[in-house]
Coordinates of C-alpha atoms and ligand atoms in Angstrom, one line a residue:
M1 CA -3.2 119.5 71.9
T2 CA 0.1 117.8 72.4
T3 CA 0.8 115.1 69.8
K4 CA 2.6 111.8 70.2
T5 CA 5.6 113.4 68.5
D6 CA 5.8 116.0 71.3
L7 CA 6.0 113.2 73.9
D8 CA 8.7 111.6 71.8
S9 CA 10.7 114.7 71.8
I10 CA 10.4 115.1 75.5
V11 CA 11.7 111.6 75.9
D12 CA 14.6 112.4 73.5
S13 CA 15.5 115.5 75.4
A14 CA 15.4 113.7 78.7
R15 CA 17.7 111.1 77.3
E16 CA 20.1 113.8 76.2
A17 CA 20.0 115.6 79.5
F18 CA 20.7 112.4 81.3
A19 CA 23.6 111.5 79.0
Q20 CA 25.1 114.9 79.7
A21 CA 24.8 114.5 83.5
A22 CA 28.4 113.7 84.6
T23 CA 27.6 113.0 88.3
P24 CA 24.8 111.3 90.2
A25 CA 23.9 114.8 91.6
E26 CA 23.6 116.3 88.1
L27 CA 21.5 113.3 87.0
E28 CA 19.1 113.8 89.9
N29 CA 18.7 117.5 88.9
A30 CA 18.0 116.5 85.3
K31 CA 15.5 114.0 86.4
A32 CA 13.6 116.7 88.4
Q33 CA 13.0 118.6 85.1
Y34 CA 11.0 115.7 83.8
T35 CA 9.4 113.6 86.4
G36 CA 9.9 115.8 89.5
K37 CA 7.0 117.8 91.1
A38 CA 7.3 120.6 88.5
G39 CA 8.7 118.4 85.8
R40 CA 7.5 118.4 82.2
I41 CA 5.7 115.0 82.5
T42 CA 4.1 116.0 85.7
E43 CA 2.8 119.2 84.2
L44 CA 1.3 117.2 81.3
M45 CA -0.5 114.9 83.7
K46 CA -1.9 117.9 85.5
G47 CA -3.1 119.2 82.1
M48 CA -5.2 116.1 81.6
A49 CA -7.9 117.2 84.0
A50 CA -9.6 119.2 81.2
L51 CA -9.9 116.2 78.8
S52 CA -12.9 113.9 78.2
V53 CA -12.9 110.4 79.5
D54 CA -11.9 108.9 76.2
E55 CA -9.2 111.4 75.6
K56 CA -7.9 110.8 79.2
K57 CA -7.5 107.1 78.4
T58 CA -5.4 107.5 75.2
R59 CA -3.6 110.5 76.5
G60 CA -2.9 108.9 79.9
A61 CA -1.5 105.8 78.3
A62 CA 0.8 107.8 76.0
I63 CA 2.1 110.0 78.8
N64 CA 2.7 106.9 81.0
S65 CA 4.7 105.1 78.3
A66 CA 6.7 108.3 77.8
K67 CA 7.3 108.4 81.6
Q68 CA 8.4 104.8 81.6
A69 CA 10.8 105.4 78.8
I70 CA 12.3 108.4 80.7
E71 CA 12.6 106.3 83.9
A72 CA 14.3 103.5 82.0
A73 CA 16.7 106.0 80.5
L74 CA 17.3 107.4 84.0
N75 CA 18.0 104.0 85.5
E76 CA 20.3 103.1 82.7
R77 CA 22.3 106.3 83.2
R78 CA 22.3 105.8 87.0
Q79 CA 23.9 102.4 86.5
A80 CA 26.4 103.8 84.0
L81 CA 27.5 106.5 86.4
A82 CA 27.8 103.9 89.3
D83 CA 29.8 101.6 87.1
A84 CA 32.2 104.5 86.1
E85 CA 32.6 105.4 89.7
L86 CA 33.4 101.8 90.7
E87 CA 35.9 101.6 87.8
I88 CA 37.7 104.8 89.1
Q89 CA 37.8 103.4 92.6
L90 CA 39.1 100.0 91.5
K91 CA 41.9 101.7 89.5
A92 CA 42.9 103.9 92.4
E93 CA 43.1 100.9 94.7
A94 CA 44.7 98.6 92.2
L95 CA 47.4 96.3 93.6
D96 CA 50.4 95.6 91.4
V97 CA 50.9 91.9 92.2
T98 CA 54.0 91.9 90.1
L99 CA 55.9 94.1 92.6
P100 CA 58.4 92.0 94.6
G101 CA 57.4 91.4 98.2
R102 CA 59.1 92.8 101.2
V103 CA 61.4 90.2 102.8
R104 CA 60.9 89.7 106.5
E105 CA 64.2 88.3 107.6
P106 CA 64.4 86.1 110.6
G107 CA 66.1 87.8 113.6
G108 CA 69.0 86.2 115.5
L109 CA 70.9 86.5 118.7
H110 CA 73.8 88.9 118.9
P111 CA 77.2 87.2 118.7
V112 CA 78.0 88.2 122.3
S113 CA 74.7 86.8 123.5
I114 CA 75.4 83.6 121.7
T115 CA 78.9 83.5 123.3
I116 CA 77.4 84.2 126.8
E117 CA 74.8 81.4 126.3
R118 CA 77.6 79.1 125.3
I119 CA 79.7 80.0 128.4
E120 CA 76.6 79.4 130.6
Q121 CA 75.8 76.0 129.1
I122 CA 79.4 74.7 129.5
F123 CA 79.7 75.9 133.1
A124 CA 76.2 74.7 134.0
S125 CA 77.2 71.3 132.7
M126 CA 80.1 71.4 135.2
G127 CA 77.8 72.0 138.1
F128 CA 78.0 75.9 138.2
D129 CA 75.1 78.1 139.1
V130 CA 74.4 80.9 136.7
T131 CA 73.3 84.3 138.0
D132 CA 73.5 88.0 137.3
G133 CA 73.9 91.2 139.4
P134 CA 73.4 94.9 139.5
E135 CA 75.2 97.1 136.9
I136 CA 75.0 100.1 139.3
E137 CA 77.1 99.1 142.2
S138 CA 78.2 100.5 145.5
D139 CA 81.8 101.5 146.0
W140 CA 82.2 98.8 148.7
H141 CA 81.1 96.0 146.4
S142 CA 83.0 97.1 143.3
F143 CA 86.3 97.9 145.1
T144 CA 86.6 97.8 148.9
S145 CA 85.1 94.4 149.5
L146 CA 87.5 93.1 146.9
N147 CA 90.5 94.3 148.9
N148 CA 90.8 97.5 146.9
P149 CA 90.2 100.3 149.4
P150 CA 89.8 104.0 148.6
N151 CA 93.1 105.6 147.3
H152 CA 94.6 102.2 146.5
P153 CA 96.6 102.6 143.3
A154 CA 95.0 99.5 141.9
R155 CA 91.8 101.4 141.6
S156 CA 93.2 103.3 138.5
M157 CA 93.2 99.9 136.6
Q158 CA 89.5 100.1 136.7
D159 CA 88.5 103.7 136.1
T160 CA 84.7 103.7 135.6
F161 CA 81.7 106.0 135.5
Y162 CA 79.9 107.3 138.5
V163 CA 76.2 107.9 139.2
D164 CA 75.0 111.1 140.8
I165 CA 73.7 109.3 143.8
N166 CA 75.6 108.5 146.9
G167 CA 75.5 105.1 148.6
D168 CA 75.1 104.6 152.4
D169 CA 78.9 105.2 152.8
G170 CA 78.5 108.7 151.2
I171 CA 80.5 107.5 148.1
P172 CA 78.8 107.7 144.7
Y173 CA 77.5 104.6 143.1
N174 CA 79.5 103.4 140.1
L175 CA 78.8 101.5 136.9
R176 CA 80.6 98.3 137.9
P177 CA 84.0 98.1 136.2
H178 CA 83.9 94.3 136.5
T179 CA 81.6 91.4 137.5
S180 CA 83.8 90.6 140.5
P181 CA 81.5 92.4 143.0
M182 CA 79.2 89.5 142.4
Q183 CA 81.7 87.3 144.2
V184 CA 80.9 88.9 147.5
R185 CA 77.2 89.4 146.8
Y186 CA 76.7 85.8 145.8
A187 CA 78.7 84.5 148.8
H188 CA 76.4 86.5 151.1
A189 CA 73.3 85.2 149.4
H190 CA 74.6 81.6 149.5
I191 CA 75.5 81.8 153.2
K192 CA 72.0 83.1 153.9
K193 CA 70.4 80.4 151.9
F194 CA 72.2 77.7 153.7
A195 CA 72.2 79.3 157.2
Q196 CA 69.6 77.0 158.7
R197 CA 71.4 73.9 157.5
V198 CA 74.8 75.2 158.8
K199 CA 73.1 76.0 162.1
A200 CA 71.9 72.4 162.2
G201 CA 75.5 71.2 162.0
E202 CA 75.9 70.6 158.3
T203 CA 78.8 72.1 156.4
L204 CA 78.3 74.9 153.9
P205 CA 77.9 73.5 150.4
E206 CA 80.6 74.6 147.9
I207 CA 80.0 77.8 146.0
R208 CA 80.2 77.3 142.2
V209 CA 78.9 80.1 140.2
I210 CA 79.4 82.1 137.1
V211 CA 78.1 85.6 136.5
P212 CA 78.0 87.0 133.0
G213 CA 77.0 90.6 132.4
R214 CA 77.7 94.2 131.3
T215 CA 80.6 96.1 132.7
Y216 CA 81.9 99.7 132.2
R217 CA 85.2 101.5 132.0
V218 CA 86.6 104.8 130.7
D219 CA 88.2 103.2 127.7
S220 CA 87.6 103.3 124.0
D221 CA 89.6 101.9 121.1
A222 CA 89.6 98.9 118.7
T223 CA 89.9 96.4 121.6
H224 CA 88.2 98.4 124.4
S225 CA 84.7 99.8 124.7
P226 CA 83.2 101.9 127.5
M227 CA 80.6 99.1 127.9
F228 CA 81.7 95.5 127.5
H229 CA 80.9 92.1 128.8
Q230 CA 82.6 89.9 131.4
C231 CA 81.8 86.6 133.0
E232 CA 82.9 86.1 136.5
G233 CA 83.5 82.7 138.0
L234 CA 83.8 81.7 141.6
W235 CA 84.5 78.3 143.1
L236 CA 84.9 78.2 146.8
G237 CA 84.8 75.4 149.4
E238 CA 86.7 73.6 152.1
N239 CA 88.5 71.3 149.7
V240 CA 89.2 73.3 146.5
S241 CA 92.7 73.8 145.0
F242 CA 94.4 75.6 142.2
K243 CA 94.5 72.3 140.4
D244 CA 90.7 72.4 140.2
L245 CA 90.8 75.8 138.6
K246 CA 93.2 74.5 136.0
V247 CA 91.1 71.5 135.2
I248 CA 87.8 73.2 134.8
F249 CA 89.2 76.2 132.9
T250 CA 91.1 73.9 130.5
D251 CA 88.0 71.9 130.0
F252 CA 86.0 75.0 129.5
C253 CA 88.3 76.4 126.8
R254 CA 88.4 73.1 124.9
K255 CA 84.6 72.9 124.9
F256 CA 84.2 76.6 124.1
F257 CA 86.6 76.5 121.1
E258 CA 85.6 73.0 120.2
S259 CA 89.3 72.0 120.1
D260 CA 91.5 69.7 122.1
D261 CA 94.4 71.3 120.3
L262 CA 94.9 74.1 122.7
T263 CA 97.2 74.8 125.6
L264 CA 96.7 76.9 128.7
R265 CA 99.3 79.1 130.4
F266 CA 98.9 80.7 133.8
R267 CA 101.0 83.8 133.8
P268 CA 101.7 85.5 137.1
S269 CA 99.9 88.8 137.5
F270 CA 98.4 91.1 140.1
F271 CA 94.8 91.7 141.2
P272 CA 94.0 93.1 144.7
F273 CA 91.4 90.4 145.2
T274 CA 93.5 87.3 144.5
E275 CA 96.8 86.0 145.9
P276 CA 98.4 84.5 143.9
S277 CA 97.0 86.0 140.7
A278 CA 97.4 84.8 137.2
E279 CA 96.4 85.8 133.7
I280 CA 95.1 82.8 131.7
D281 CA 96.5 82.6 128.1
I282 CA 95.6 80.1 125.5
Q283 CA 97.4 78.9 122.5
F284 CA 96.0 77.0 119.5
A285 CA 98.1 74.4 117.8
S286 CA 96.4 74.9 114.5
G287 CA 94.0 77.3 112.7
P288 CA 94.4 81.0 111.9
L289 CA 95.5 82.0 115.4
A290 CA 98.0 79.1 115.8
G291 CA 101.1 79.7 117.9
K292 CA 100.0 83.0 119.5
W293 CA 99.4 83.3 123.2
L294 CA 96.0 84.9 123.7
E295 CA 94.9 86.3 127.0
V296 CA 91.3 85.2 127.9
A297 CA 90.9 85.7 131.6
G298 CA 92.3 86.9 134.9
S299 CA 92.2 84.5 137.8
G300 CA 93.6 83.6 141.1
Q301 CA 93.1 82.3 144.6
V302 CA 90.6 84.5 146.4
H303 CA 92.4 86.8 148.8
P304 CA 91.8 86.0 152.5
Q305 CA 90.5 89.5 153.1
V306 CA 87.9 88.9 150.4
V307 CA 86.9 85.6 151.9
R308 CA 86.5 87.4 155.2
N309 CA 84.4 90.1 153.5
M310 CA 82.2 87.3 152.2
G311 CA 81.5 86.3 155.8
L312 CA 83.6 83.1 155.7
D313 CA 86.7 82.0 157.6
P314 CA 89.7 82.1 155.3
E315 CA 91.4 79.4 157.3
R316 CA 88.6 77.0 156.3
F317 CA 87.4 78.3 152.9
I318 CA 89.6 78.5 149.9
G319 CA 88.4 79.9 146.6
F320 CA 89.3 80.4 143.1
A321 CA 88.0 83.1 140.9
F322 CA 88.3 84.1 137.3
G323 CA 87.0 86.9 135.1
M324 CA 86.8 86.4 131.4
G325 CA 86.2 89.0 128.7
A326 CA 83.0 87.7 127.0
D327 CA 83.5 90.0 124.0
R328 CA 87.1 88.9 123.7
L329 CA 86.0 85.2 123.7
A330 CA 83.5 86.1 121.0
M331 CA 86.2 87.9 118.9
L332 CA 88.5 84.9 119.2
R333 CA 85.8 82.4 118.4
Y334 CA 84.5 84.3 115.4
G335 CA 87.7 85.8 114.1
V336 CA 86.5 89.4 114.7
N337 CA 89.4 91.9 115.0
D338 CA 87.5 95.1 116.0
L339 CA 85.4 95.1 119.2
R340 CA 83.5 98.1 118.0
L341 CA 81.8 96.0 115.3
F342 CA 79.8 94.3 118.1
F343 CA 78.2 97.5 119.2
E344 CA 77.6 99.4 116.0
G345 CA 74.4 97.4 115.2
D346 CA 75.2 97.1 111.5
V347 CA 72.9 94.3 110.3
R348 CA 75.3 93.3 107.6
F349 CA 77.7 92.3 110.3
L350 CA 75.2 90.8 112.7
R351 CA 73.4 88.8 110.0
Q352 CA 76.4 86.6 109.7
F353 CA 75.9 85.1 113.1
R354 CA 72.3 84.0 112.6
Ligands
LIG1 N1 88.0 91.6 137.7 C1 89.2 91.5 136.9 C2 89.2 92.6 135.8 O1 88.2 93.0 135.4 C3 89.3 90.2 136.3 C4 89.5 89.1 137.3 C5 90.8 88.8 137.7 C6 88.5 88.5 137.9 C7 91.1 87.9 138.6 C8 88.7 87.5 138.9 C9 90.0 87.2 139.2 O2 87.7 86.9 139.5 O3 90.2 86.3 140.1 O4 90.2 92.9 135.3

């Protein structure tokens, strides 16, 4: 007959087996040896069938309490293994809150974008429309419409890139070498817009527009980039004169550079699409650039042939046009001496304009 001490030793050995189980699976295997179907406690229960009623009572109670002790030990070990598991997981997923955070710096506009926005605001305040146009242009718009026909020597001033697609005229499209083609495009759109009113006897309203945008040339050094930015201006009407160009351009420069201390000079030049033509230079009276003449734009009275190509009568309509280098204006305003800095995308440079 099994004694109480035997039950005690079964409980002891169960406790030991449970303690040695290192994983939940091992623990469940150990448990099977004691309280499973063929476990030692289960076997003892089965063996009770042969006992008398009295013996069954005492024996049953003893086996039961041994079973309870084993189950308590099992639960305790289950808990301990679960705690250990959790501990490992927590350690693995630990966050070191003492690590410095990652800074998310605010973004900002590119200096050339800031410059273009500034140009737009100033001209808009002077009653100019602001628009943009296609960068892939037809030969006619980029050159011929601007009084610069095929084989004209002036074409070499604006050597650009060509696209592998021909226009209706059989000549390949180009990446526009200047924003000037928008003069003719805008004039056409303007005439169309007001056609009904003109038919009804009204006169065509003045054209006042600026067109900023990307332009392209086969050129690359510290002051030239194959892609650069220009801003075209056109002012055309029945009662516009060179004086008006001088006034608005002077006003523009003073506002743009926030200085009344600057002088403008119109230096005779040549462009096929203007006659007469002038380069516009500015000179600051003070500051780091004081005393130097700085070229900021080409300009002139729109050539009669160009006015004709716009669909207007050059005897009635006189226009003034100008083309500024937007990158150049940005360089002058911010004191940047290498154009390439604008297009390298170095955040240490760009951050300064935020
Ligand atoms: N398109 C010229 C260039 O890129 C600049 C220019 C000169 C524009 C005179 C004009 C103008 O509108 O009247 O060099």
